[in-house]
Amino acid sequence: PGCFYIEGDNMKICIDPGHGGRDPGAVSGNVKEKDVNLAIAQKLQLKLHNKGYIVKMTREKDEDVSLYQRANTANNFKADIFISVHNNAFNNEITQGTEVLYFSGSLQGEKLACLVQIELVKRLKRPDRGIKSRSDLVVLRYTTMPAILVECAFLTNPVERKLLKTNSFQLLAAEGIAEGIDRYFREVE
Ligand code: ZN
């Protein structure tokens, strides 16, 4: 008894599509991270909106937005959680898989990261690189709510780069993140 929480009801989510404008993020083959991030973020926006969440994007198109602006957008919006959408890169093409970062010492951030990681790996079926705490990332450090940074897959890995370009993989990523968010609000006290 006493659990009256309705999925998405009144909860505010800030989605941050990583990079943009003059900052492409990782570039591999003919793929720019900023474009993949935005494509996944827009699919996530639609999914969350349809579930009844109130969603704010830190950027809607290919534009320059500073890291501090992104954190400010989330703080001014009074978001309940902050989700930064990224994809990874490394100096060899073998490295692959999914990971989620959270701000060091944030228990709610860690819980959110954990649930999103589980739901992402379940759908994307890429290697599970686990969750990692970081204290140096501006968007995690200067946001005042539980915040995570999702690294869906590696643009430098040929298999994952190919997948990241597809609508279906982008949709699975959005679905995994959205399900992790649902679980977080269901399971968090
Ligand atoms: Zn990035």
mmCIF file of C-alpha atoms in Angstrom, residues 8 11-12 24 47-49 58 66 82-83 99 106 109 123 162 167 176:
data_model
loop_
_atom_site.group_PDB
_atom_site.id
_atom_site.type_symbol
_atom_site.label_atom_id
_atom_site.label_comp_id
_atom_site.label_asym_id
_atom_site.label_seq_id
_atom_site.Cartn_x
_atom_site.Cartn_y
_atom_site.Cartn_z
ATOM 1 C CA GLY A 8 6.032 9.587 -15.947
ATOM 2 C CA MET A 11 8.498 13.953 -13.493
ATOM 3 C CA LYS A 12 10.835 16.316 -15.300
ATOM 4 C CA PRO A 24 31.546 17.076 -33.398
ATOM 5 C CA LYS A 47 9.450 7.983 -25.822
ATOM 6 C CA LEU A 48 9.559 9.876 -22.540
ATOM 7 C CA HIS A 49 6.990 12.402 -23.725
ATOM 8 C CA THR A 58 19.706 21.127 -23.862
ATOM 9 C CA SER A 66 28.625 25.055 -23.630
ATOM 10 C CA PHE A 82 19.568 14.627 -16.129
ATOM 11 C CA ILE A 83 20.557 12.295 -18.968
ATOM 12 C CA GLU A 99 28.872 2.068 -20.171
ATOM 13 C CA SER A 106 25.876 10.421 -5.765
ATOM 14 C CA GLY A 109 23.055 8.909 -9.654
ATOM 15 C CA ARG A 123 18.569 -4.410 -25.634
ATOM 16 C CA LYS A 162 27.572 0.424 -38.319
ATOM 17 C CA ASN A 167 17.386 3.694 -36.854
ATOM 18 C CA GLY A 176 16.792 1.049 -22.883
#
